mmCIF file of C-alpha atoms in Angstrom:
data_model
loop_
_atom_site.group_PDB
_atom_site.id
_atom_site.type_symbol
_atom_site.label_atom_id
_atom_site.label_comp_id
_atom_site.label_asym_id
_atom_site.label_seq_id
_atom_site.Cartn_x
_atom_site.Cartn_y
_atom_site.Cartn_z
ATOM 1 C CA MET A 30 -22.034 13.723 -9.155
ATOM 2 C CA SER A 31 -24.750 16.182 -8.898
ATOM 3 C CA GLU A 32 -25.436 19.153 -6.141
ATOM 4 C CA ASP A 33 -28.139 17.062 -4.943
ATOM 5 C CA ASP A 34 -26.015 14.261 -4.864
ATOM 6 C CA VAL A 35 -23.807 15.610 -2.411
ATOM 7 C CA VAL A 36 -26.308 17.221 -0.299
ATOM 8 C CA VAL A 37 -27.732 14.273 0.466
ATOM 9 C CA GLU A 38 -24.989 12.105 0.902
ATOM 10 C CA ALA A 39 -23.106 14.744 2.642
ATOM 11 C CA GLU A 40 -26.179 13.821 5.918
ATOM 12 C CA VAL A 41 -23.123 11.055 6.652
ATOM 13 C CA GLN A 42 -20.991 12.571 8.850
ATOM 14 C CA VAL A 43 -17.101 11.744 9.411
ATOM 15 C CA ASP A 44 -16.248 9.054 11.442
ATOM 16 C CA ALA A 45 -16.081 10.191 15.120
ATOM 17 C CA GLY A 46 -12.732 8.572 15.885
ATOM 18 C CA LEU A 47 -11.159 9.974 12.510
ATOM 19 C CA GLU A 48 -12.093 13.460 13.593
ATOM 20 C CA LEU A 49 -10.901 12.681 16.964
ATOM 21 C CA SER A 50 -7.540 11.686 15.179
ATOM 22 C CA ARG A 51 -7.158 14.357 13.284
ATOM 23 C CA LYS A 52 -7.741 16.943 16.175
ATOM 24 C CA VAL A 53 -5.142 14.868 18.135
ATOM 25 C CA PHE A 54 -2.601 15.325 14.984
ATOM 26 C CA LEU A 55 -2.560 18.737 15.145
ATOM 27 C CA LEU A 56 -2.129 19.166 18.854
ATOM 28 C CA ARG A 57 1.163 17.139 18.477
ATOM 29 C CA GLN A 58 2.370 19.526 15.263
ATOM 30 C CA GLU A 59 4.751 22.279 16.439
ATOM 31 C CA ASP A 60 4.262 25.733 14.403
ATOM 32 C CA LEU A 61 1.154 25.029 12.388
ATOM 33 C CA PRO A 62 -0.030 28.235 10.330
ATOM 34 C CA GLY A 63 -3.129 29.167 10.792
ATOM 35 C CA VAL A 64 -4.146 26.426 13.664
ATOM 36 C CA ASP A 65 -5.475 27.324 17.249
ATOM 37 C CA LYS A 66 -4.179 25.580 19.606
ATOM 38 C CA SER A 67 -6.045 26.407 22.109
ATOM 39 C CA GLN A 68 -9.619 26.066 20.352
ATOM 40 C CA VAL A 69 -8.616 22.347 18.888
ATOM 41 C CA LYS A 70 -7.394 21.118 22.549
ATOM 42 C CA LYS A 71 -10.994 22.718 23.872
ATOM 43 C CA GLU A 72 -13.094 20.486 20.977
ATOM 44 C CA VAL A 73 -10.845 17.426 21.784
ATOM 45 C CA ILE A 74 -11.797 17.349 25.436
ATOM 46 C CA GLU A 75 -15.188 18.457 24.445
ATOM 47 C CA ILE A 76 -15.029 14.990 22.032
ATOM 48 C CA LEU A 77 -13.390 13.073 24.721
ATOM 49 C CA THR A 78 -16.112 14.006 27.465
ATOM 50 C CA LYS A 79 -19.542 14.303 25.896
ATOM 51 C CA GLN A 80 -18.494 10.444 23.855
ATOM 52 C CA GLU A 81 -17.514 9.235 27.382
ATOM 53 C CA ARG A 82 -13.970 7.837 25.876
ATOM 54 C CA THR A 83 -12.200 7.669 29.291
ATOM 55 C CA PRO A 84 -9.202 5.544 28.131
ATOM 56 C CA LEU A 85 -8.431 8.261 25.623
ATOM 57 C CA TYR A 86 -8.996 11.027 27.864
ATOM 58 C CA LEU A 87 -6.234 9.852 30.477
ATOM 59 C CA LYS A 88 -4.179 9.110 27.399
ATOM 60 C CA TYR A 89 -4.312 12.586 26.012
ATOM 61 C CA CYS A 90 -4.132 13.999 30.036
ATOM 62 C CA GLU A 91 -0.829 12.100 30.287
ATOM 63 C CA GLU A 92 0.459 12.918 26.638
ATOM 64 C CA PHE A 93 0.114 16.829 26.450
ATOM 65 C CA GLY A 94 0.385 17.439 30.194
ATOM 66 C CA TRP A 95 -3.269 18.266 31.010
ATOM 67 C CA MET A 96 -5.000 18.131 34.374
ATOM 68 C CA ALA A 97 -7.449 15.411 34.365
ATOM 69 C CA ASP A 98 -10.660 16.340 36.138
ATOM 70 C CA GLU A 99 -10.694 13.408 38.754
ATOM 71 C CA ALA A 100 -14.555 13.808 39.234
ATOM 72 C CA LEU A 101 -15.259 13.072 35.741
ATOM 73 C CA VAL A 102 -12.879 10.514 35.001
ATOM 74 C CA GLU A 103 -14.468 8.405 37.974
ATOM 75 C CA LYS A 104 -18.014 9.631 36.380
ATOM 76 C CA MET A 105 -17.039 8.466 32.801
ATOM 77 C CA LYS A 106 -15.538 4.748 34.052
ATOM 78 C CA ALA A 107 -18.873 4.187 35.893
ATOM 79 C CA SER A 108 -20.964 4.740 32.796
ATOM 80 C CA ASN A 109 -18.219 2.689 30.527
ATOM 81 C CA ALA A 110 -18.910 -0.015 33.261
ATOM 82 C CA GLU A 111 -22.616 0.173 33.272
ATOM 83 C CA GLU A 112 -22.929 0.715 29.457
ATOM 84 C CA LEU A 113 -20.594 -2.491 28.967
ATOM 85 C CA LYS A 114 -22.685 -4.021 31.551
ATOM 86 C CA GLN A 115 -25.780 -3.573 29.294
ATOM 87 C CA ILE A 116 -24.225 -5.044 26.432
ATOM 88 C CA GLU A 117 -22.747 -8.158 28.030
ATOM 89 C CA GLU A 118 -26.331 -8.660 29.675
ATOM 90 C CA LYS A 119 -27.751 -8.514 25.815
ATOM 91 C CA ILE A 120 -25.629 -11.070 24.415
ATOM 92 C CA ILE A 121 -25.943 -13.949 27.205
ATOM 93 C CA ASP A 122 -29.821 -12.798 26.233
ATOM 94 C CA ALA A 123 -29.223 -13.223 22.945
ATOM 95 C CA GLU A 124 -27.366 -16.289 23.011
ATOM 96 C CA GLU A 125 -29.635 -18.374 25.339
ATOM 97 C CA ASN A 126 -32.942 -17.237 23.775
ATOM 98 C CA LEU A 127 -32.380 -15.546 20.407
ATOM 99 C CA GLY A 128 -30.663 -16.325 17.214
ATOM 100 C CA ASP A 129 -27.280 -15.696 15.503
ATOM 101 C CA SER A 130 -28.082 -12.516 13.949
ATOM 102 C CA GLU A 131 -29.515 -11.191 17.142
ATOM 103 C CA VAL A 132 -26.223 -12.679 19.242
ATOM 104 C CA ARG A 133 -23.995 -10.706 15.735
ATOM 105 C CA GLU A 134 -25.388 -7.648 16.684
ATOM 106 C CA ALA A 135 -24.796 -7.560 20.346
ATOM 107 C CA LEU A 136 -21.325 -8.700 19.821
ATOM 108 C CA LEU A 137 -21.088 -6.049 17.010
ATOM 109 C CA SER A 138 -22.229 -3.619 19.886
ATOM 110 C CA LYS A 139 -19.571 -4.346 22.228
ATOM 111 C CA ALA A 140 -16.995 -4.003 19.446
ATOM 112 C CA GLU A 141 -18.027 -0.415 18.832
ATOM 113 C CA PHE A 142 -18.309 0.398 22.070
ATOM 114 C CA LEU A 143 -14.707 -0.615 23.165
ATOM 115 C CA ALA A 144 -13.539 1.239 19.490
ATOM 116 C CA ARG A 145 -15.477 4.095 20.952
ATOM 117 C CA ILE A 146 -13.867 4.486 24.143
ATOM 118 C CA GLY A 147 -10.135 3.727 22.812
ATOM 119 C CA ASN A 148 -10.110 0.649 24.323
ATOM 120 C CA LYS A 149 -7.945 -0.524 21.070
ATOM 121 C CA GLU A 150 -6.738 -4.239 22.105
ATOM 122 C CA GLU A 151 -10.124 -5.228 23.102
ATOM 123 C CA ALA A 152 -11.819 -3.430 20.696
ATOM 124 C CA ILE A 153 -9.735 -5.631 17.942
ATOM 125 C CA SER A 154 -10.469 -9.160 19.489
ATOM 126 C CA ALA A 155 -13.909 -8.020 19.644
ATOM 127 C CA PHE A 156 -14.357 -7.267 15.953
ATOM 128 C CA LYS A 157 -12.995 -10.521 15.501
ATOM 129 C CA VAL A 158 -15.235 -12.561 17.708
ATOM 130 C CA THR A 159 -18.150 -10.345 15.499
ATOM 131 C CA GLU A 160 -16.418 -11.563 12.253
ATOM 132 C CA ASP A 161 -16.338 -14.840 12.916
ATOM 133 C CA LYS A 162 -20.026 -15.039 13.749
ATOM 134 C CA THR A 163 -20.699 -13.135 10.372
ATOM 135 C CA VAL A 164 -21.767 -14.638 7.145
ATOM 136 C CA ALA A 165 -23.174 -12.548 4.999
ATOM 137 C CA ILE A 166 -20.867 -10.650 2.713
ATOM 138 C CA GLY A 167 -22.439 -7.320 2.999
ATOM 139 C CA GLN A 168 -22.432 -7.685 6.114
ATOM 140 C CA LYS A 169 -18.152 -8.969 6.349
ATOM 141 C CA MET A 170 -17.671 -5.932 4.355
ATOM 142 C CA ASP A 171 -19.497 -3.030 6.669
ATOM 143 C CA LEU A 172 -17.646 -4.813 9.615
ATOM 144 C CA MET A 173 -14.451 -4.728 7.893
ATOM 145 C CA PHE A 174 -14.883 -1.019 6.335
ATOM 146 C CA THR A 175 -15.091 -0.098 10.419
ATOM 147 C CA GLN A 176 -12.192 -2.011 11.467
ATOM 148 C CA LEU A 177 -10.501 -0.080 8.593
ATOM 149 C CA ARG A 178 -11.451 3.261 9.990
ATOM 150 C CA HIS A 179 -10.456 1.883 13.525
ATOM 151 C CA SER A 180 -6.946 1.233 12.122
ATOM 152 C CA PHE A 181 -6.838 4.772 10.270
ATOM 153 C CA MET A 182 -7.585 6.325 13.679
ATOM 154 C CA TYR A 183 -4.295 4.762 15.014
ATOM 155 C CA SER A 184 -2.518 5.339 11.862
ATOM 156 C CA ASP A 185 -1.951 1.531 12.204
ATOM 157 C CA TYR A 186 -1.242 1.372 8.723
ATOM 158 C CA THR A 187 0.481 -2.722 8.706
ATOM 159 C CA ALA A 188 -3.598 -3.502 9.634
ATOM 160 C CA VAL A 189 -4.724 -1.226 7.289
ATOM 161 C CA LYS A 190 -3.008 -3.039 4.921
ATOM 162 C CA ARG A 191 -3.506 -6.522 6.055
ATOM 163 C CA ASP A 192 -7.609 -5.778 6.416
ATOM 164 C CA LEU A 193 -7.690 -4.552 2.570
ATOM 165 C CA ALA A 194 -6.096 -7.748 1.089
ATOM 166 C CA LYS A 195 -8.734 -9.501 3.138
ATOM 167 C CA ALA A 196 -11.708 -6.817 1.985
ATOM 168 C CA LYS A 197 -10.491 -7.962 -1.704
ATOM 169 C CA LEU A 198 -10.305 -11.708 -1.568
ATOM 170 C CA MET A 199 -13.905 -10.935 0.043
ATOM 171 C CA PHE A 200 -15.148 -9.543 -3.144
ATOM 172 C CA GLU A 201 -13.947 -12.474 -5.417
ATOM 173 C CA LEU A 202 -16.755 -14.176 -3.577
ATOM 174 C CA GLY A 203 -19.482 -11.235 -4.433
ATOM 175 C CA GLY A 204 -20.377 -7.717 -2.925
ATOM 176 C CA ASP A 205 -22.392 -4.715 -4.609
ATOM 177 C CA TRP A 206 -20.742 -2.147 -6.829
ATOM 178 C CA GLU A 207 -21.594 0.278 -4.120
ATOM 179 C CA ARG A 208 -19.136 -1.058 -1.494
ATOM 180 C CA LYS A 209 -16.867 -2.262 -4.057
ATOM 181 C CA ASN A 210 -16.813 2.046 -4.756
ATOM 182 C CA ARG A 211 -16.119 2.570 -1.381
ATOM 183 C CA LEU A 212 -13.178 0.100 -1.120
ATOM 184 C CA LYS A 213 -11.466 2.200 -3.479
ATOM 185 C CA VAL A 214 -11.272 5.077 -1.487
ATOM 186 C CA TYR A 215 -10.301 3.510 1.545
ATOM 187 C CA GLU A 216 -7.313 1.893 -0.693
ATOM 188 C CA GLY A 217 -6.943 5.254 -2.485
ATOM 189 C CA LEU A 218 -6.103 6.532 1.273
ATOM 190 C CA PHE A 219 -3.856 3.815 2.455
ATOM 191 C CA CYS A 220 -2.137 4.396 -1.032
ATOM 192 C CA MET A 221 -1.650 8.222 -0.329
ATOM 193 C CA ALA A 222 -0.889 7.613 3.170
ATOM 194 C CA ALA A 223 2.060 5.023 1.936
ATOM 195 C CA ARG A 224 3.175 7.705 -0.491
ATOM 196 C CA ASP A 225 2.018 5.265 -3.370
ATOM 197 C CA PHE A 226 0.386 8.715 -4.990
ATOM 198 C CA LYS A 227 0.147 6.868 -8.453
ATOM 199 C CA LYS A 228 -2.118 4.390 -7.077
ATOM 200 C CA ALA A 229 -3.886 6.669 -5.253
ATOM 201 C CA ALA A 230 -4.582 8.749 -8.116
ATOM 202 C CA GLU A 231 -6.152 6.179 -10.344
ATOM 203 C CA LEU A 232 -8.103 5.287 -7.724
ATOM 204 C CA PHE A 233 -9.493 8.331 -6.252
ATOM 205 C CA LEU A 234 -10.305 9.126 -10.134
ATOM 206 C CA ASN A 235 -12.170 5.890 -10.870
ATOM 207 C CA SER A 236 -13.944 6.703 -7.657
ATOM 208 C CA ILE A 237 -15.231 10.703 -8.069
ATOM 209 C CA ALA A 238 -18.321 9.835 -9.921
ATOM 210 C CA THR A 239 -19.482 7.334 -7.328
ATOM 211 C CA PHE A 240 -18.220 9.199 -4.422
ATOM 212 C CA SER A 241 -19.876 7.929 -1.114
ATOM 213 C CA THR A 242 -17.384 7.245 1.642
ATOM 214 C CA TYR A 243 -18.523 10.366 3.778
ATOM 215 C CA GLU A 244 -17.539 8.340 6.908
ATOM 216 C CA LEU A 245 -13.684 9.241 6.359
ATOM 217 C CA PHE A 246 -13.740 12.699 4.412
ATOM 218 C CA ASP A 247 -16.304 15.244 2.891
ATOM 219 C CA TYR A 248 -16.246 15.392 -0.571
ATOM 220 C CA PRO A 249 -14.224 18.795 -1.014
ATOM 221 C CA GLN A 250 -11.665 17.153 0.912
ATOM 222 C CA PHE A 251 -11.670 14.011 -1.611
ATOM 223 C CA VAL A 252 -11.197 16.536 -4.215
ATOM 224 C CA VAL A 253 -8.158 18.042 -2.584
ATOM 225 C CA TYR A 254 -6.526 14.357 -2.052
ATOM 226 C CA THR A 255 -7.492 13.851 -5.829
ATOM 227 C CA VAL A 256 -5.618 16.729 -7.381
ATOM 228 C CA VAL A 257 -3.103 16.783 -4.930
ATOM 229 C CA THR A 258 -1.776 13.103 -5.960
ATOM 230 C CA SER A 259 -2.531 13.649 -9.956
ATOM 231 C CA MET A 260 -0.723 16.546 -9.620
ATOM 232 C CA VAL A 261 2.287 14.396 -8.782
ATOM 233 C CA ALA A 262 1.421 11.401 -10.243
ATOM 234 C CA LEU A 263 -0.276 12.481 -13.674
ATOM 235 C CA ASP A 264 1.677 13.709 -17.068
ATOM 236 C CA ARG A 265 0.132 17.334 -18.501
ATOM 237 C CA VAL A 266 -2.174 15.254 -20.870
ATOM 238 C CA GLU A 267 -3.796 13.161 -18.847
ATOM 239 C CA LEU A 268 -4.134 15.829 -16.010
ATOM 240 C CA LYS A 269 -5.831 18.108 -18.318
ATOM 241 C CA ALA A 270 -8.415 15.051 -19.381
ATOM 242 C CA LYS A 271 -9.296 13.700 -16.210
ATOM 243 C CA VAL A 272 -8.892 16.627 -13.737
ATOM 244 C CA VAL A 273 -8.691 19.917 -14.778
ATOM 245 C CA ASP A 274 -11.757 19.373 -17.353
ATOM 246 C CA ALA A 275 -13.728 16.973 -14.898
ATOM 247 C CA PRO A 276 -17.096 18.251 -14.267
ATOM 248 C CA GLU A 277 -16.796 16.168 -10.760
ATOM 249 C CA ILE A 278 -14.229 18.252 -9.687
ATOM 250 C CA LEU A 279 -15.057 21.093 -11.164
ATOM 251 C CA GLN A 280 -18.520 21.506 -9.337
ATOM 252 C CA VAL A 281 -16.623 21.967 -5.711
ATOM 253 C CA ILE A 282 -13.125 23.041 -6.571
ATOM 254 C CA HIS A 283 -14.012 26.733 -6.131
ATOM 255 C CA GLN A 284 -14.844 26.471 -2.823
ATOM 256 C CA ILE A 285 -11.365 25.083 -1.854
ATOM 257 C CA PRO A 286 -8.827 28.294 -1.236
ATOM 258 C CA HIS A 287 -6.135 28.438 -3.486
ATOM 259 C CA LEU A 288 -6.495 24.930 -5.080
ATOM 260 C CA THR A 289 -8.294 25.850 -8.406
ATOM 261 C CA GLN A 290 -5.060 28.955 -8.801
ATOM 262 C CA PHE A 291 -2.983 26.095 -7.466
ATOM 263 C CA LEU A 292 -4.102 23.169 -10.736
ATOM 264 C CA ASN A 293 -5.077 25.816 -13.330
ATOM 265 C CA SER A 294 -1.752 27.960 -13.116
ATOM 266 C CA LEU A 295 0.235 25.005 -13.315
ATOM 267 C CA TYR A 296 -1.246 23.952 -16.799
ATOM 268 C CA GLN A 297 -1.745 27.166 -18.090
ATOM 269 C CA CYS A 298 2.250 27.982 -17.219
ATOM 270 C CA GLN A 299 1.424 30.957 -15.119
ATOM 271 C CA TYR A 300 4.283 29.888 -12.270
ATOM 272 C CA LEU A 301 4.306 33.308 -10.493
ATOM 273 C CA GLU A 302 0.815 32.587 -9.746
ATOM 274 C CA PHE A 303 1.334 28.813 -9.409
ATOM 275 C CA PHE A 304 4.220 29.375 -6.896
ATOM 276 C CA GLN A 305 1.873 31.874 -4.856
ATOM 277 C CA ALA A 306 -0.866 29.359 -4.533
ATOM 278 C CA PHE A 307 1.789 26.865 -3.893
ATOM 279 C CA CYS A 308 2.776 28.252 -0.342
ATOM 280 C CA HIS A 309 -0.750 27.681 0.855
ATOM 281 C CA VAL A 310 -1.384 24.323 -0.713
ATOM 282 C CA SER A 311 2.324 23.365 1.140
ATOM 283 C CA ASP A 312 0.352 24.555 4.443
ATOM 284 C CA SER A 313 -2.478 22.438 4.194
ATOM 285 C CA VAL A 314 -0.168 19.223 3.094
ATOM 286 C CA ARG A 315 1.708 19.910 6.100
ATOM 287 C CA ALA A 316 -1.327 19.741 8.086
ATOM 288 C CA ASP A 317 -2.862 16.916 7.192
ATOM 289 C CA LEU A 318 -3.343 14.077 9.115
ATOM 290 C CA TYR A 319 -2.372 11.420 6.128
ATOM 291 C CA LEU A 320 0.185 13.753 4.152
ATOM 292 C CA HIS A 321 2.108 15.532 6.851
ATOM 293 C CA ARG A 322 4.824 12.463 6.187
ATOM 294 C CA HIS A 323 5.006 13.318 2.797
ATOM 295 C CA PHE A 324 5.110 17.013 3.108
ATOM 296 C CA ARG A 325 8.801 17.489 1.693
ATOM 297 C CA TYR A 326 8.377 14.835 -0.919
ATOM 298 C CA PHE A 327 5.422 16.954 -2.086
ATOM 299 C CA MET A 328 7.420 19.953 -1.995
ATOM 300 C CA ARG A 329 10.062 18.752 -4.199
ATOM 301 C CA GLN A 330 8.145 17.019 -6.792
ATOM 302 C CA VAL A 331 5.517 19.848 -7.487
ATOM 303 C CA ARG A 332 8.660 21.907 -8.011
ATOM 304 C CA VAL A 333 10.624 19.561 -10.274
ATOM 305 C CA ILE A 334 7.228 19.441 -12.399
ATOM 306 C CA ALA A 335 6.927 22.906 -12.342
ATOM 307 C CA TYR A 336 10.488 23.785 -13.771
ATOM 308 C CA THR A 337 10.663 20.743 -16.363
ATOM 309 C CA GLN A 338 7.768 21.973 -17.768
ATOM 310 C CA PHE A 339 9.245 25.559 -17.960
ATOM 311 C CA LEU A 340 12.646 24.117 -19.460
ATOM 312 C CA GLU A 341 10.702 22.098 -22.125
ATOM 313 C CA SER A 342 10.266 25.170 -23.641
ATOM 314 C CA TYR A 343 13.674 26.464 -24.033
ATOM 315 C CA LYS A 344 17.197 25.176 -25.492
ATOM 316 C CA SER A 345 18.442 27.860 -22.761
ATOM 317 C CA VAL A 346 17.449 30.501 -20.789
ATOM 318 C CA LYS A 347 18.667 33.222 -18.665
ATOM 319 C CA LEU A 348 18.739 32.781 -15.103
ATOM 320 C CA ASP A 349 17.303 36.147 -14.681
ATOM 321 C CA SER A 350 14.227 35.421 -16.816
ATOM 322 C CA MET A 351 13.211 32.055 -15.254
ATOM 323 C CA ALA A 352 13.406 33.365 -11.694
ATOM 324 C CA ALA A 353 10.924 36.622 -12.640
ATOM 325 C CA SER A 354 8.999 33.912 -14.156
ATOM 326 C CA PHE A 355 8.559 32.266 -10.653
ATOM 327 C CA GLY A 356 8.536 35.001 -8.455
ATOM 328 C CA VAL A 357 11.877 33.982 -6.643
ATOM 329 C CA SER A 358 15.485 35.518 -6.714
ATOM 330 C CA PRO A 359 18.050 34.333 -8.802
ATOM 331 C CA ALA A 360 19.963 32.804 -6.193
ATOM 332 C CA PHE A 361 17.394 31.109 -4.588
ATOM 333 C CA LEU A 362 16.654 29.177 -8.296
ATOM 334 C CA ASP A 363 20.106 28.871 -8.695
ATOM 335 C CA THR A 364 20.349 26.683 -5.453
ATOM 336 C CA GLU A 365 17.386 24.978 -6.443
ATOM 337 C CA LEU A 366 18.110 23.743 -9.768
ATOM 338 C CA SER A 367 21.529 22.638 -8.420
ATOM 339 C CA SER A 368 20.521 20.404 -6.066
ATOM 340 C CA PHE A 369 18.140 18.960 -8.361
ATOM 341 C CA ILE A 370 20.444 18.632 -10.766
ATOM 342 C CA SER A 371 23.000 16.778 -8.566
ATOM 343 C CA GLY A 372 19.739 14.429 -7.865
ATOM 344 C CA GLY A 373 19.299 13.635 -11.361
ATOM 345 C CA ARG A 374 15.979 15.208 -11.207
ATOM 346 C CA LEU A 375 16.874 17.946 -14.018
ATOM 347 C CA ASN A 376 18.043 17.411 -17.344
ATOM 348 C CA CYS A 377 20.079 20.932 -17.732
ATOM 349 C CA LYS A 378 23.257 22.819 -16.949
ATOM 350 C CA ILE A 379 24.001 26.220 -15.375
ATOM 351 C CA ASP A 380 26.243 28.256 -16.960
ATOM 352 C CA LYS A 381 26.960 30.880 -14.099
ATOM 353 C CA VAL A 382 29.576 32.437 -15.932
ATOM 354 C CA SER A 383 27.204 33.689 -18.107
ATOM 355 C CA GLY A 384 23.860 33.030 -16.112
ATOM 356 C CA ILE A 385 22.415 30.982 -18.728
ATOM 357 C CA ILE A 386 20.517 27.661 -18.062
ATOM 358 C CA GLU A 387 21.117 24.940 -20.740
ATOM 359 C CA THR A 388 18.682 22.218 -21.375
ATOM 360 C CA ASN A 389 20.590 18.756 -22.149
ATOM 361 C CA ARG A 390 17.407 16.539 -23.021
ATOM 362 C CA PRO A 391 18.427 12.902 -23.027
ATOM 363 C CA ASP A 392 18.208 11.327 -26.474
ATOM 364 C CA ALA A 393 15.542 8.286 -25.572
ATOM 365 C CA LYS A 394 17.794 5.624 -27.725
ATOM 366 C CA ASN A 395 21.001 6.164 -26.308
ATOM 367 C CA ALA A 396 19.608 6.263 -22.546
ATOM 368 C CA LEU A 397 17.972 2.916 -23.322
ATOM 369 C CA TYR A 398 21.476 1.509 -24.803
ATOM 370 C CA GLN A 399 23.498 2.444 -21.602
ATOM 371 C CA GLN A 400 20.502 0.554 -19.670
ATOM 372 C CA VAL A 401 21.226 -2.242 -21.986
ATOM 373 C CA ILE A 402 24.923 -2.187 -21.308
ATOM 374 C CA LYS A 403 24.545 -1.588 -17.830
ATOM 375 C CA GLN A 404 22.140 -4.289 -17.483
ATOM 376 C CA GLY A 405 24.266 -6.623 -19.441
ATOM 377 C CA ASP A 406 27.743 -6.204 -17.589
ATOM 378 C CA LEU A 407 25.609 -6.820 -13.930
ATOM 379 C CA LEU A 408 24.770 -10.125 -15.593
ATOM 380 C CA LEU A 409 27.831 -11.033 -16.546
ATOM 381 C CA ASN A 410 29.655 -10.259 -13.779
ATOM 382 C CA ARG A 411 26.438 -12.650 -12.000
ATOM 383 C CA VAL A 412 27.615 -15.224 -14.234
ATOM 384 C CA GLN A 413 31.015 -14.800 -13.590
ATOM 385 C CA LYS A 414 30.318 -15.735 -9.818
ATOM 386 C CA LEU A 415 28.007 -18.449 -10.381
ATOM 387 C CA SER A 416 31.005 -20.248 -12.563
ATOM 388 C CA LYS A 417 33.128 -19.530 -9.769
ATOM 389 C CA VAL A 418 30.538 -21.439 -7.861
ATOM 390 C CA ILE A 419 30.493 -24.348 -9.622
ATOM 391 C CA ASP A 420 33.916 -24.860 -9.937
ATOM 392 C CA LEU A 421 34.509 -25.242 -6.433
#
C-alpha cells in the first residue's frame, strides 16, 4: 500500500455509529488516563443532536444523568417523523410505479435511517426486509457489511458471528476480491474482540497490503490492532518476518506513539525500553472499545512472552540482574515470576536463599510421553465405565 493509496482511501470516513460507540465507551469507563470526559461528552452530544439521533439522545441522557433539552427533543422527534414519512412515501411510490431496484433502494433508506437514529430493533427488521428484496451478490454483501457495523456499534457479537457466517456462505456463490478482503478485516475485528488473537492476527496480516475498510477504523489504528494481536500470537521468527520488517507497517508505525519502541524493543531484547513502552501501549489497550475486555489477558500474555524470551538465554540468572534488565524491583519481579511459575506459564524456579532463577526447560520427548500416559489412563477409565454399563 503506497502513501497515495492511504491518502485516497482515507477520504472514506469512519462509520458515524462506530465513532459514537467509541466515545460513549470512554464515558462509561472510570479512571482512563488521558481522557477528557467533559470534551468527550460535548462531542457525543454534538453527534447525537447534529444527526438527530433522538432515541439514543434520550437513552444516554438517562444513562449518564444528563439534563435533556426538551425543546430540542421535540424538534428532533418532529424532524425524525417527517423524514420517516417521506421515506415511507418513497417506498409506496416505488412499489406502485417503479421497479424492484427502486423499491430496494427505498427500503434500504428506511433501514439506514432507523439505524442512524438508534431504533435498533426496527432497524434490524428493516434490514431483513431489504435483504429479502436484494438479488445481486455485491449488493447483498454491502448490506451485510452495513448490518455488521450496526451490530459492532452495540457490541452485539452474537449477531456479528451470525452475520459473518452468512457472509462467508454468500462468497461461496461468488463475490469480488475487494469485498472478500474487506470481510477478512471484519472477521479479524470480531476474532480480536472475542480474544482469538491468533486468528485475528492471521486475518489482519493477510489484509494489510489491501486494506480498504476505512469505515471501521483508519489505517494507523489497523496497524495498532495488527501489531498488538501479532505480538501475542506469533513466535519470534514470524514476528520478525511478518511484522517487524513488513513495509506496510513500517510505513505508518512511526506515526503511532510508543508502538515502534514496544515492537522493536521486544524483538531486540531491550527489556527496559520494552517495559517503558508497554505501560503506554497497555493504557491504549485499556481505552479501546474492542480490546478493553482483554486488558488483563494482554498484560499477562505480553509479560510472559518477555520473561520467557529473557530466560531462554540463561540456565540460571540472578534475580537482581533480571530485575535491573526490566527496570523493576527484585521484590516485584519475584512476585511476578512466582505467579507465572505456579500457573505453569514459566519453566523455571526461584532459589530465594541465593536469589537465583534457574530455568528447567521441559524435555519434549518426556512431555509427550507423559501426555500419552495421561490420555491412556483417561481412555482406560472410560472403557471400564462403559463395560460396567454393558454388564448391567
